[in-house]
Short mmCIF file of C-alpha atoms and ligand atoms in Angstrom, two decimals:
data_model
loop_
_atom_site.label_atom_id
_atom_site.label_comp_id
_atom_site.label_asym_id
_atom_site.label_seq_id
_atom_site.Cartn_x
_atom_site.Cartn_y
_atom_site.Cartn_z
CA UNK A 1 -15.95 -33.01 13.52
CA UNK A 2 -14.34 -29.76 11.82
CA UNK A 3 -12.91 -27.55 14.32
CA UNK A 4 -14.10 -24.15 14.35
CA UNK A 5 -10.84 -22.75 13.15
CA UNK A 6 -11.11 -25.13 10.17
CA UNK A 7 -14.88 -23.95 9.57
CA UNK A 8 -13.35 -20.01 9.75
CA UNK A 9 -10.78 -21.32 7.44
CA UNK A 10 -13.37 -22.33 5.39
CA UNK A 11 -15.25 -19.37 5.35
CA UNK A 12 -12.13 -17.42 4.57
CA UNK A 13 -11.18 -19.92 1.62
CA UNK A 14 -8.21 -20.69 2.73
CA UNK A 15 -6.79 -23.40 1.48
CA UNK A 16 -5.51 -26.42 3.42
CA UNK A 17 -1.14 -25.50 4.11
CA UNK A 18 0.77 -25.47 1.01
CA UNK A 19 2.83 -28.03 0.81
CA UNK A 20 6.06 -27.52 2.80
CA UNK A 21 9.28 -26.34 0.86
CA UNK A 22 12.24 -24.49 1.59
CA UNK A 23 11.73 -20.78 1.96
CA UNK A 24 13.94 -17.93 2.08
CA UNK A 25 14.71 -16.28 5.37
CA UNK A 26 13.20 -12.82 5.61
CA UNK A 27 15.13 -10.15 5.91
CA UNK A 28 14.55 -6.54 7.76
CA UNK A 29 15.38 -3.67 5.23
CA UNK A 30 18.09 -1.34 6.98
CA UNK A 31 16.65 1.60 9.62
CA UNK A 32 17.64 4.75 8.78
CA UNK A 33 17.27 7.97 9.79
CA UNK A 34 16.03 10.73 7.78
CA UNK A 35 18.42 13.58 8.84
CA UNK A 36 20.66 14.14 5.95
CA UNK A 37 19.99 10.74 4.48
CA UNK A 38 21.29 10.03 0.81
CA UNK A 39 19.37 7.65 -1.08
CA UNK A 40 20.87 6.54 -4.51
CA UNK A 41 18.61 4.67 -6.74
CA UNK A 42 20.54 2.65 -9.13
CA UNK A 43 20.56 -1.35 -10.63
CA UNK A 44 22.10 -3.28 -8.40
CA UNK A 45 22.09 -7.15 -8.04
CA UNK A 46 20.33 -8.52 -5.38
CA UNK A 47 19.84 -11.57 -3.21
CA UNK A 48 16.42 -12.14 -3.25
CA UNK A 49 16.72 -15.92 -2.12
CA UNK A 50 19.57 -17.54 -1.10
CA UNK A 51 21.92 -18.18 -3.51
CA UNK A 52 19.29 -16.60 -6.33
CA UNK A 53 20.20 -12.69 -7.57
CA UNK A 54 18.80 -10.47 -9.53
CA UNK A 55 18.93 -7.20 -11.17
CA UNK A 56 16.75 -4.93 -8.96
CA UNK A 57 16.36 -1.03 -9.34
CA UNK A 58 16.39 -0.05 -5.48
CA UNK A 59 17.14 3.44 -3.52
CA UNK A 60 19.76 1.37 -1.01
CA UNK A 61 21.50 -1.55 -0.62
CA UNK A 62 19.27 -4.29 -0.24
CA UNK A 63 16.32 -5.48 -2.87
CA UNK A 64 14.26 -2.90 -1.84
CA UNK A 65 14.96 0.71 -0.24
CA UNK A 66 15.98 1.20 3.66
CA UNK A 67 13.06 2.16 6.21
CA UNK A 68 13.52 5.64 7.05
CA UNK A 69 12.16 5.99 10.99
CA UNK A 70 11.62 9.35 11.99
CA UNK A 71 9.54 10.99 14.71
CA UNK A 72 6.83 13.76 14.33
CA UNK A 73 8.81 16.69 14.73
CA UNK A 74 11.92 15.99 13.03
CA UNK A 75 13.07 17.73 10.11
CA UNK A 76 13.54 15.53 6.90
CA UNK A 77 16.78 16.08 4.98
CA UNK A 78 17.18 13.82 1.93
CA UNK A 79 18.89 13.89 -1.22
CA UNK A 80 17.92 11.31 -4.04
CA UNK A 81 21.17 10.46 -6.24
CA UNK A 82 19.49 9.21 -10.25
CA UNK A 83 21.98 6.54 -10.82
CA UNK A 84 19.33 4.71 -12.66
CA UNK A 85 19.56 4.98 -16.22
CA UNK A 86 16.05 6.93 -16.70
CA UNK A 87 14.33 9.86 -14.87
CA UNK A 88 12.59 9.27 -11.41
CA UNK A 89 11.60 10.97 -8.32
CA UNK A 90 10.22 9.71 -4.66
CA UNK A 91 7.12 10.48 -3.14
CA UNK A 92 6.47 10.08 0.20
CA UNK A 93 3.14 8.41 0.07
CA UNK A 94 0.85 9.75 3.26
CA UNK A 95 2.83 12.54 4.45
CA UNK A 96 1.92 16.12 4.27
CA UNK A 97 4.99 18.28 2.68
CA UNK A 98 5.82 21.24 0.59
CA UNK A 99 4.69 21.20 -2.79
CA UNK A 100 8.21 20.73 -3.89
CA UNK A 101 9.08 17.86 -1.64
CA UNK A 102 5.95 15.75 -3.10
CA UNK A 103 7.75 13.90 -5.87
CA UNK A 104 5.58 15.47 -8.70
CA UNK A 105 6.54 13.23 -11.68
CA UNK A 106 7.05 16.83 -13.37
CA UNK A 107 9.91 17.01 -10.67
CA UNK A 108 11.71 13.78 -12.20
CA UNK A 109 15.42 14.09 -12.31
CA UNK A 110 17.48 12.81 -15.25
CA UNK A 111 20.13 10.13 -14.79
CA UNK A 112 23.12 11.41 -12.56
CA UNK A 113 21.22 14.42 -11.30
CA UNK A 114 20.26 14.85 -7.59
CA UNK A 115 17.02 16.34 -5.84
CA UNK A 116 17.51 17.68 -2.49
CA UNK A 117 13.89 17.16 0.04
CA UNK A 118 13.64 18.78 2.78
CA UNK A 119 10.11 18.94 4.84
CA UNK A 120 9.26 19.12 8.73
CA UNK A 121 7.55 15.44 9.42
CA UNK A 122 3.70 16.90 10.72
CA UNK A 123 2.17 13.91 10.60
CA UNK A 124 1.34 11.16 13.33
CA UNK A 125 2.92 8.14 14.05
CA UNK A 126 2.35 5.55 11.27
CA UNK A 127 3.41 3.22 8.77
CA UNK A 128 3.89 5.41 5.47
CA UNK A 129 5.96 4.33 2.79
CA UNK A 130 8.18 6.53 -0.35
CA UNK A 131 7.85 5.28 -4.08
CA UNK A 132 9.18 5.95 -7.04
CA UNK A 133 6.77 8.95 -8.81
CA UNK A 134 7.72 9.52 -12.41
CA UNK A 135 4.72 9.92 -15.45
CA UNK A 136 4.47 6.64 -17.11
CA UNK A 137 7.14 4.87 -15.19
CA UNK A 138 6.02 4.34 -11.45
CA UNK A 139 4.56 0.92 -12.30
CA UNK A 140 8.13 -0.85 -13.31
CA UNK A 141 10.22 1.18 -11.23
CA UNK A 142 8.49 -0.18 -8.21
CA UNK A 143 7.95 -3.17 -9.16
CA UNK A 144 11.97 -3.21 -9.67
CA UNK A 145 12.45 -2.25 -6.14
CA UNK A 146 12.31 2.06 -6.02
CA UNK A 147 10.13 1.83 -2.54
CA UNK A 148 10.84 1.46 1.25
CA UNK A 149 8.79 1.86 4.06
CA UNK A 150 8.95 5.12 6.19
CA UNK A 151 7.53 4.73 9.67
CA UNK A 152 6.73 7.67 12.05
CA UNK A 153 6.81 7.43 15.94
CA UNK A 154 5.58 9.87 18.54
CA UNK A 155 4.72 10.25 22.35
CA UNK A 156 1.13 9.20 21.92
CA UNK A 157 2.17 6.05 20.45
CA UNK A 158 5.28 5.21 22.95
CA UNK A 159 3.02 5.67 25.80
CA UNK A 160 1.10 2.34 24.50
CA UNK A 161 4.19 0.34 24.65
CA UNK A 162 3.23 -1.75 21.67
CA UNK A 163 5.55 -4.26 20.59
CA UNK A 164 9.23 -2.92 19.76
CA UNK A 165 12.27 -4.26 18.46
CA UNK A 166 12.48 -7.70 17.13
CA UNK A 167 8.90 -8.17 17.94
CA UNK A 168 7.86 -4.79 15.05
CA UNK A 169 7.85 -6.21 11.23
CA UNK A 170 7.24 -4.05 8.55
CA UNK A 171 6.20 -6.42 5.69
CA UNK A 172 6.25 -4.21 2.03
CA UNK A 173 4.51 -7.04 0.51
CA UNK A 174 5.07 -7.65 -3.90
CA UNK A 175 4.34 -9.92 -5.70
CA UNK A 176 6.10 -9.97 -9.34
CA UNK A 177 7.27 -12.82 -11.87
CA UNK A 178 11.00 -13.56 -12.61
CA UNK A 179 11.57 -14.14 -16.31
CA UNK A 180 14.16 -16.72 -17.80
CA UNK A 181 16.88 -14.33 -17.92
CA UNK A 182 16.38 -13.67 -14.02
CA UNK A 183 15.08 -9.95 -14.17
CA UNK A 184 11.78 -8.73 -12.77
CA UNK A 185 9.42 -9.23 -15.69
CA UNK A 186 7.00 -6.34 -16.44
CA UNK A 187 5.25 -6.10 -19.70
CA UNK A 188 1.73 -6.01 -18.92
CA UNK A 189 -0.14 -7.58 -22.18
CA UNK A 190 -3.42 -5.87 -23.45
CA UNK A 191 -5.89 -7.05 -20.74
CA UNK A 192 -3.02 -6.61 -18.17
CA UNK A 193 -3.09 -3.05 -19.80
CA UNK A 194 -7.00 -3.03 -18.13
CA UNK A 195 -7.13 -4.89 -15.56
CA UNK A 196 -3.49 -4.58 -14.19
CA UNK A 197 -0.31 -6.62 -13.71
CA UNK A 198 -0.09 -9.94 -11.47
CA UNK A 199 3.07 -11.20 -10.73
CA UNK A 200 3.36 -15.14 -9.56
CA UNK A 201 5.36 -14.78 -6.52
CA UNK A 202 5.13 -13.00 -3.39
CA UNK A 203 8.18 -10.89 -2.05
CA UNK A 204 8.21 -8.94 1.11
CA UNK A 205 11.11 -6.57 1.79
CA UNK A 206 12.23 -7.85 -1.61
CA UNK A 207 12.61 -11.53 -0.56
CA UNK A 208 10.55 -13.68 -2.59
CA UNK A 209 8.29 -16.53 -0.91
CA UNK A 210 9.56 -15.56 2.70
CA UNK A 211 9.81 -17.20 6.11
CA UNK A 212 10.32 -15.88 9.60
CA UNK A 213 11.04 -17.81 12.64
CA UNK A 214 8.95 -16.10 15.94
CA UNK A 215 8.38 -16.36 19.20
CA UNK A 216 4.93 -17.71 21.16
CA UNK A 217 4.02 -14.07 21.84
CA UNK A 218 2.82 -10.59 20.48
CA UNK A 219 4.54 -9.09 17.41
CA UNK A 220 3.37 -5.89 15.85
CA UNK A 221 2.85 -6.48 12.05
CA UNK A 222 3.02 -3.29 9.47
CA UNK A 223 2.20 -4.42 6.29
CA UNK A 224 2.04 -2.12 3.18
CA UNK A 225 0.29 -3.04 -0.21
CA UNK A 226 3.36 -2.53 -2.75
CA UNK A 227 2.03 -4.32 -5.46
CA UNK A 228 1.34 -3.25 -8.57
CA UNK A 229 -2.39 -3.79 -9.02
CA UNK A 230 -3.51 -6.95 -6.25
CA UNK A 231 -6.06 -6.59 -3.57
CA UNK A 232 -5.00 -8.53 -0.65
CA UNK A 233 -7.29 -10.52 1.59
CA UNK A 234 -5.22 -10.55 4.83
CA UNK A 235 -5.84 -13.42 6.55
CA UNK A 236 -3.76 -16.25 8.93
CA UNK A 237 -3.49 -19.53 8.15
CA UNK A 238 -5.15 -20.94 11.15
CA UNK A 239 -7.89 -18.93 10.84
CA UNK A 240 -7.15 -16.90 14.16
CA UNK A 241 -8.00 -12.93 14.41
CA UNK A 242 -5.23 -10.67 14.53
CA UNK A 243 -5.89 -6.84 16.03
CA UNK A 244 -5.98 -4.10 13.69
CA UNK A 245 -4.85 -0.79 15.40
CA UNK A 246 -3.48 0.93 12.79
CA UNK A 247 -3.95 2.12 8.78
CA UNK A 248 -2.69 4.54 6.62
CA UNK A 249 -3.16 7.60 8.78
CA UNK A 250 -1.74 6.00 11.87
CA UNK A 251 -3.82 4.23 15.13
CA UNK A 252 -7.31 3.88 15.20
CA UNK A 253 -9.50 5.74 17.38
CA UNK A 254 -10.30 1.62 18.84
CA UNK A 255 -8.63 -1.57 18.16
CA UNK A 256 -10.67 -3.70 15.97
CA UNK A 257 -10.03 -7.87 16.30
CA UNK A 258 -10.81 -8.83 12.52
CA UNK A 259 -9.67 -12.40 10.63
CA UNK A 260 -9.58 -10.87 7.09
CA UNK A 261 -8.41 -7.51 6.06
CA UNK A 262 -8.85 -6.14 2.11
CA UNK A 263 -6.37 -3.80 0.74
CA UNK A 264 -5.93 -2.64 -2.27
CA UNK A 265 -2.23 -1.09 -3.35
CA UNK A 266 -0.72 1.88 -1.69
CA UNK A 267 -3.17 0.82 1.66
CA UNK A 268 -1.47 -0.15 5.23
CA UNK A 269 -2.50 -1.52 8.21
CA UNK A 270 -0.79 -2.05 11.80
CA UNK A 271 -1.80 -5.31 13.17
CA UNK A 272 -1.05 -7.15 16.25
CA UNK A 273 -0.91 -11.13 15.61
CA UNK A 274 -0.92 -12.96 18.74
CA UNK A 275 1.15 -15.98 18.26
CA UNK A 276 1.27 -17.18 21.78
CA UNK A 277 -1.42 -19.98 21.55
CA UNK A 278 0.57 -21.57 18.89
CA UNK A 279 2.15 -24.56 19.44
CA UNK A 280 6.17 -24.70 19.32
CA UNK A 281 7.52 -26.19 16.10
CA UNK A 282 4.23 -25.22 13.91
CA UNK A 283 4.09 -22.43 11.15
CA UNK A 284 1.59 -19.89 10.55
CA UNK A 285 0.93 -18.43 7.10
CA UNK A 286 -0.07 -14.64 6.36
CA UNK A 287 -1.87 -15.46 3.51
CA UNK A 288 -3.96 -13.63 1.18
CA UNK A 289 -7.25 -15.79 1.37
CA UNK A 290 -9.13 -15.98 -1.89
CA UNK A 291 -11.89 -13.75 -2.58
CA UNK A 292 -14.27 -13.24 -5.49
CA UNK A 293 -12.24 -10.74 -7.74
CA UNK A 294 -14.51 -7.22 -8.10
CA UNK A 295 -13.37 -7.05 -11.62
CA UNK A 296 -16.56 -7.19 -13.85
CA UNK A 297 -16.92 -7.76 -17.42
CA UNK A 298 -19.45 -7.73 -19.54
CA UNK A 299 -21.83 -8.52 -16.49
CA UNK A 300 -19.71 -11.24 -15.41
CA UNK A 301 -17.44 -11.36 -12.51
CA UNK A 302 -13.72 -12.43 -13.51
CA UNK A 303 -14.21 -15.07 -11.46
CA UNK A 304 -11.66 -16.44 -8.65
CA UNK A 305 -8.29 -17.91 -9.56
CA UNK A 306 -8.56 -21.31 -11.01
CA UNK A 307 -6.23 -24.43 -9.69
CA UNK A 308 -2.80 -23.44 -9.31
CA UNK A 309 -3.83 -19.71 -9.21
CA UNK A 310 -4.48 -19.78 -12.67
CA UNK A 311 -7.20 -17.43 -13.64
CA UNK A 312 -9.64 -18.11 -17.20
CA UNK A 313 -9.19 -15.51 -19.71
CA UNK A 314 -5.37 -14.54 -18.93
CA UNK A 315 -3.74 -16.21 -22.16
CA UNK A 316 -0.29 -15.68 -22.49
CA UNK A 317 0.17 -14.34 -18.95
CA UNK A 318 1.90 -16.04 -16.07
CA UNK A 319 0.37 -14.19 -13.14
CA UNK A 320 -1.69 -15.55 -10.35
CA UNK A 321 -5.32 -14.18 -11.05
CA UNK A 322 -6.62 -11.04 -8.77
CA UNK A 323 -8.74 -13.01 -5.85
CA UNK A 324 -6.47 -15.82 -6.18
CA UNK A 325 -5.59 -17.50 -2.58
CA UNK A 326 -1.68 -16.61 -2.11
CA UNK A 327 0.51 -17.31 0.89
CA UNK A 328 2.63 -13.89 1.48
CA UNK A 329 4.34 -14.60 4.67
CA UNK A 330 5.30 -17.87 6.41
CA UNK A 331 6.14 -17.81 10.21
CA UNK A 332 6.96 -20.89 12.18
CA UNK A 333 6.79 -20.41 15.97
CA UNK A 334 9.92 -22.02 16.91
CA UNK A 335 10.56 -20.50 20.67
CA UNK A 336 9.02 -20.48 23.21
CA UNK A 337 8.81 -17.30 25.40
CA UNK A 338 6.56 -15.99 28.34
CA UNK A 339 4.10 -14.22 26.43
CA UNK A 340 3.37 -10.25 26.50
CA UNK A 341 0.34 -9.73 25.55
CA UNK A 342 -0.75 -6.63 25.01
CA UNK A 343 -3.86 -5.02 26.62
CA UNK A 344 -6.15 -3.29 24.26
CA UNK A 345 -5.47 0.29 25.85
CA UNK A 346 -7.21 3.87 25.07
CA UNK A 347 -5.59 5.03 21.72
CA UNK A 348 -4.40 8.03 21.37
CA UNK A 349 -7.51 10.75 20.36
CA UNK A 350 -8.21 11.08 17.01
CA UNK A 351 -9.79 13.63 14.86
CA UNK A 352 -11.18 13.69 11.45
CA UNK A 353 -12.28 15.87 8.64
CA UNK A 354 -15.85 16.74 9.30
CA UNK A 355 -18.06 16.38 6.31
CA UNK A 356 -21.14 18.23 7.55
CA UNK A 357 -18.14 21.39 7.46
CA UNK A 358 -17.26 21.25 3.87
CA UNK A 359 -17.46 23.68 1.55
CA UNK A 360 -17.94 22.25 -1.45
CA UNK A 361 -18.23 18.78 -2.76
CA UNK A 362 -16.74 17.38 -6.08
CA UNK A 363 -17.17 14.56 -7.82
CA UNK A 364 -15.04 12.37 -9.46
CA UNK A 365 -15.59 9.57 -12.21
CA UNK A 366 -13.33 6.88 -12.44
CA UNK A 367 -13.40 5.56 -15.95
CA UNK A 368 -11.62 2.60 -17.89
CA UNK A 369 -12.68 1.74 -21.23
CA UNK A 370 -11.02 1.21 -25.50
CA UNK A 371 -7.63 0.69 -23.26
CA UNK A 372 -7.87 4.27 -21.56
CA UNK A 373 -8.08 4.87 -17.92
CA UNK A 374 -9.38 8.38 -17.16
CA UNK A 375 -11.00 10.37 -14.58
CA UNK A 376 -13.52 13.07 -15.40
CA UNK A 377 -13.12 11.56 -19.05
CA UNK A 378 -9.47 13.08 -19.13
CA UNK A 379 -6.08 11.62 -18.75
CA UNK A 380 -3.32 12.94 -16.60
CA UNK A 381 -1.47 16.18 -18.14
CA UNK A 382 1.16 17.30 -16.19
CA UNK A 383 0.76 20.74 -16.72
CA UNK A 384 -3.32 21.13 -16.45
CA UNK A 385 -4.54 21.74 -13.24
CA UNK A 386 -7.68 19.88 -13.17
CA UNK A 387 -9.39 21.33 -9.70
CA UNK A 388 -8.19 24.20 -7.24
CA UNK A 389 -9.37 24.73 -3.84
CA UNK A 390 -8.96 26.91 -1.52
CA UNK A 391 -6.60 26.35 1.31
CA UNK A 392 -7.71 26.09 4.83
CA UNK A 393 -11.19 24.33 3.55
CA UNK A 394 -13.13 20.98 4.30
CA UNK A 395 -14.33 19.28 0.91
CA UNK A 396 -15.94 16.15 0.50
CA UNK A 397 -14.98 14.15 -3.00
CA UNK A 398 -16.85 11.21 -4.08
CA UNK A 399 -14.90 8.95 -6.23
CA UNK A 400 -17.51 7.07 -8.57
CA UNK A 401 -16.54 3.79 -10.55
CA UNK A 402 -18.94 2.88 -13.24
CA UNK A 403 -16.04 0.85 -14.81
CA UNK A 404 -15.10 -2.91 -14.40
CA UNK A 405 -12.14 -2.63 -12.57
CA UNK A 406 -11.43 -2.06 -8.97
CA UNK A 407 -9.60 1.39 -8.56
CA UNK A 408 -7.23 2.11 -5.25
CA UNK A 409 -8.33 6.20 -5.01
CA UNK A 410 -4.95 7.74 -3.49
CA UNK A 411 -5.08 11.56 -2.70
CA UNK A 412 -1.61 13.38 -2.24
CA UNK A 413 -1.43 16.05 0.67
CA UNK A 414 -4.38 15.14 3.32
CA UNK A 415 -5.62 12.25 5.34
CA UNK A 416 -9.44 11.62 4.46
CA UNK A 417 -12.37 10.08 6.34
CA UNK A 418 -14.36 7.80 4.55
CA UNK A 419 -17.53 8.87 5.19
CA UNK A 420 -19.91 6.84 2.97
CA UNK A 421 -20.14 4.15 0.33
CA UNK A 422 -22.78 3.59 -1.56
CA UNK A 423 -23.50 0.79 -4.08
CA UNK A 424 -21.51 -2.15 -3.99
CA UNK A 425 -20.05 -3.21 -0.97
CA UNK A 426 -22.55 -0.61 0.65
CA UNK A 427 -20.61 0.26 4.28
CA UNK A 428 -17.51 1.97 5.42
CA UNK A 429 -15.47 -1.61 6.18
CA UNK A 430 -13.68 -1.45 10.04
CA UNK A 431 -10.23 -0.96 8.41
CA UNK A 432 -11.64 2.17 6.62
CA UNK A 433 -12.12 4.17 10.00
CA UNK A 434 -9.66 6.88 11.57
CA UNK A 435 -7.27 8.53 8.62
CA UNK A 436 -6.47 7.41 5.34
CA UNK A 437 -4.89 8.50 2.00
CA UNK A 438 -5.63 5.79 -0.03
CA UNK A 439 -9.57 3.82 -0.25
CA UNK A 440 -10.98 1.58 -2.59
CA UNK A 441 -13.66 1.85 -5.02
CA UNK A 442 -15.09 -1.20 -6.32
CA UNK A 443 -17.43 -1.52 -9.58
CA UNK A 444 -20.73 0.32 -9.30
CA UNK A 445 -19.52 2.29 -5.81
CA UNK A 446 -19.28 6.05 -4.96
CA UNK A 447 -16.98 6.44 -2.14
CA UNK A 448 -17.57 9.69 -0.38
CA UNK A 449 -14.83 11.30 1.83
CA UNK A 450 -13.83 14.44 3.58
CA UNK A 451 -10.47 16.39 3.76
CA UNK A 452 -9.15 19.53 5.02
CA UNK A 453 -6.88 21.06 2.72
CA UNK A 454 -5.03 22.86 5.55
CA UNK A 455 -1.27 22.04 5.33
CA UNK A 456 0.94 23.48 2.26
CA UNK A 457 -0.44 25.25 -0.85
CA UNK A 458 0.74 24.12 -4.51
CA UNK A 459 0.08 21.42 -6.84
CA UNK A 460 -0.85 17.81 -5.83
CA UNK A 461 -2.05 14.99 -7.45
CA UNK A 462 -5.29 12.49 -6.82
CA UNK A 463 -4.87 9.40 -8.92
CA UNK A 464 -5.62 5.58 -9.27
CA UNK A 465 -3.27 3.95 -7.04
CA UNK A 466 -3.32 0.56 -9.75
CA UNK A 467 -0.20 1.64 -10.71
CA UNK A 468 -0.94 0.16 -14.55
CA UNK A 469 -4.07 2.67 -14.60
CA UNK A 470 -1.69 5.30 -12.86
CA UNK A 471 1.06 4.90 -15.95
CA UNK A 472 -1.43 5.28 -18.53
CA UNK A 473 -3.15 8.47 -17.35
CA UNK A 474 -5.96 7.77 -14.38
CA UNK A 475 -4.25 10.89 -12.31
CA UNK A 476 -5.04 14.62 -12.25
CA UNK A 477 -3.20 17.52 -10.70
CA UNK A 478 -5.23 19.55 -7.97
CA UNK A 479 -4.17 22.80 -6.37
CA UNK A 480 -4.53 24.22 -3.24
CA UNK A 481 -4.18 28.26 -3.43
CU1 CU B 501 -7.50 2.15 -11.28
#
């Protein structure tokens, strides 16, 4: 008789446990504050098993950068140090700063140079993350390691009394392919050059094919999509729900109990995963659960990753196909604890952009095609400003992907509503509600959403979040005057 967690495992595609073999311990990036915080990117070797090293380009010690923790209020007041041996620049993905803390890639600082940020954090608590930003190179610098997570608190939030301390882990989830010579491999061949780069390995904090030990009770799960191109199907092993009360813009307006999440790169959610009906002395996977990939070509879906992950039509590359089942996480519940659980409370008011207020709507096409990425037919030039609008107003942009590929739509400087999608998928998904800065847009959708352009004026950038389409031009700059 199948169990009903076996038929939801099932439904997820989830495959039976991968076989058991030794994992590496996970490890919490250092916390840092961000009040006169020095970050110096440079190549350093790195453990990212034990006993295995590698060359990894990082803005801290570890294999990827610290996580700054600041609170809404604070004043940020970091300098990046270019030890790297080619231009970059961070951006703090989600936040709302002065033009000239953004991380422009025009703003890219040559090796041994220094950039001094300095912003007010305005935004609410949340799980935001800073990347790497400069034209052409985002894709490899990342992937190398040139990201950390940067998590805001507040009053609102502390008043919940979520889970704290050992019981919060921010997961900045990878996955990337070691080559024979132990680097991070990152050519992405001609149809990697479309459809984006898949690595064979999942790393989170930098630690490849991780494993946490946890107790039988609540633990607050941030998890940010770092990867270069790869949706992720969130899903646990068992088949159990986990609570969503968080995305990109920080807590939902409601809790939401879910068993799969989708998110596409630069997307986060805040989950609470309940592990106190697990027995002692059995594990748990965070997997992503395999999913038809949205990719179409020439009619024909790309089809789901083939045994051992595999995908048809990838010669000569050694990723796991997009939609590909993939474990990301392992956690065996080896204490056990009086549980706290927590008790779905009000959340803290929320309020959104409202579209029936905007001033003018724009629209946006997403195009990939003869090994160009574009939107509005153009590639990214640094110095053309491709929209302006005027500060203070409510817009609504619809994003519109005639194109085979899935695009991750990222907009710098606001948090949007979703407010419709039509085509495709057809319906704002429960992990799109509240605030985001980052949706995406499968094949034959228009995603519609709504933003009030009311913080900073300057130059900001909208752009595929894939960060292969991002590299080769799917990006425009927008001001706000
Ligand atoms: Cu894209």
């Amino acid at each position: 008789m199948p169990t009903a967690a076996g038929r939801l495992r099932r439904a997820l595609g989830l495959p039976e446990l991968p076989p058991r073999f030794k994992r590496a311990p996970l490890r919490m990036p250092a916390s840092v504050s961000a009040d006169g915080l020095t970050l110096r990117a440079a190549a350093r070797r790195v453990e990212i098993a034990p006993g295995v090293a590698v060359e990894a380009w990082s803005p801290g010690d570890g294999p990827v950068g610290p996580t700054i923790r600041v609170r809404t209020g604070d004043s940020a007041r970091i300098t990046l140090a270019n030890a790297l041996s080619e231009p970059t620049i961070l951006h703090w993905h989600g936040l709302r700063v002065p033009e000239m803390a953004d991380g422009h890639p025009r703003l890219a600082i040559p090796t041994g140079a220094t950039y001094q940020y300095e912003f007010p954090v305005i935004d609410r608590a949340g799980t935001y993350w800073y990347h790497a930003h400069p034209h052409h190179r985002t894709g490899v610098q990342v992937y190398r390691g040139m990201a950390g997570l940067l998590v805001i608190g507040d009053a609102a939030e502390d008043a919940l009394g979520l889970p704290e301390g050992e019981h919060e882990l921010p997961l900045f989830i990878q996955d990337r392919r070691l080559a024979a010579d132990s680097t991070f491999a990152y050519e992405p061949a001609m149809h990697e050059q479309m459809e984006g780069f898949f690595g064979d390995a999942v790393f989170a904090n930098g630690i490849r094919l991780p494993s946490k030990s946890v107790e039988t009770t609540t633990y607050r799960v941030r998890v940010v999509n770092g990867t270069t191109s790869r949706i992720l199907r969130l899903a646990l092993s068992n088949g159990q729900p986990f609570t969503l009360i968080g995305n990109d813009g920080g807590l939902l307006p409601a809790p939401a109990t879910l068993t799969h999440i989708d998110m596409g790169t630069g997307e986060r959610v805040d989950l609470l995963i309940d592990f106190g009906t697990v027995a002692v002395g059995s594990r748990v996977m965070l997997m992503s659960a395999a999913f038809e990939s949205p990719a179409r070509m020439g009619g024909m879906s790309m089809g789901r990753g083939m045994g051992g992950g595999m995908g048809m039509g990838r010669m000569g590359a050694g990723g796991v196909a997009q939609g590909a089942a993939m474990a990301l996480v392992e956690f065996t519940v080896d204490r056990a604890v009086t549980p706290v659980s927590w008790k779905p409370r009000p959340l803290p008011r929320l309020v959104t952009p409202d579209p029936r207020t905007a001033k003018r709507t724009r629209t946006f096409q997403f195009n990939s095609a003869m090994m160009q990425h574009t939107i509005n037919g153009r590639e990214f030039d640094m110095e053309r400003i491709d929209e302006t609008v005027r500060f203070g107003d409510t817009e609504v942009w619809t994003f519109v992907n005639d194109s085979p590929f899935p695009h991750p739509v990222h907009m710098h400087e606001v948090q949007f509503r979703v407010v419709e999608r039509i085509g495709g998928r057809a319906r704002i998904m429960p992990w799109e509600r509240g605030l985001k800065d980052t949706v995406l847009v499968y094949p034959g959708e228009r995603v519609s959403v709504a933003a009030t352009f009311d913080s900073y004026r300057g130059r900001f950038l909208m752009h595929c979040h894939n960060m292969v389409h991002e590299d080769m031009g799917m990006m425009m700059n927008y001001a706000i005057a």
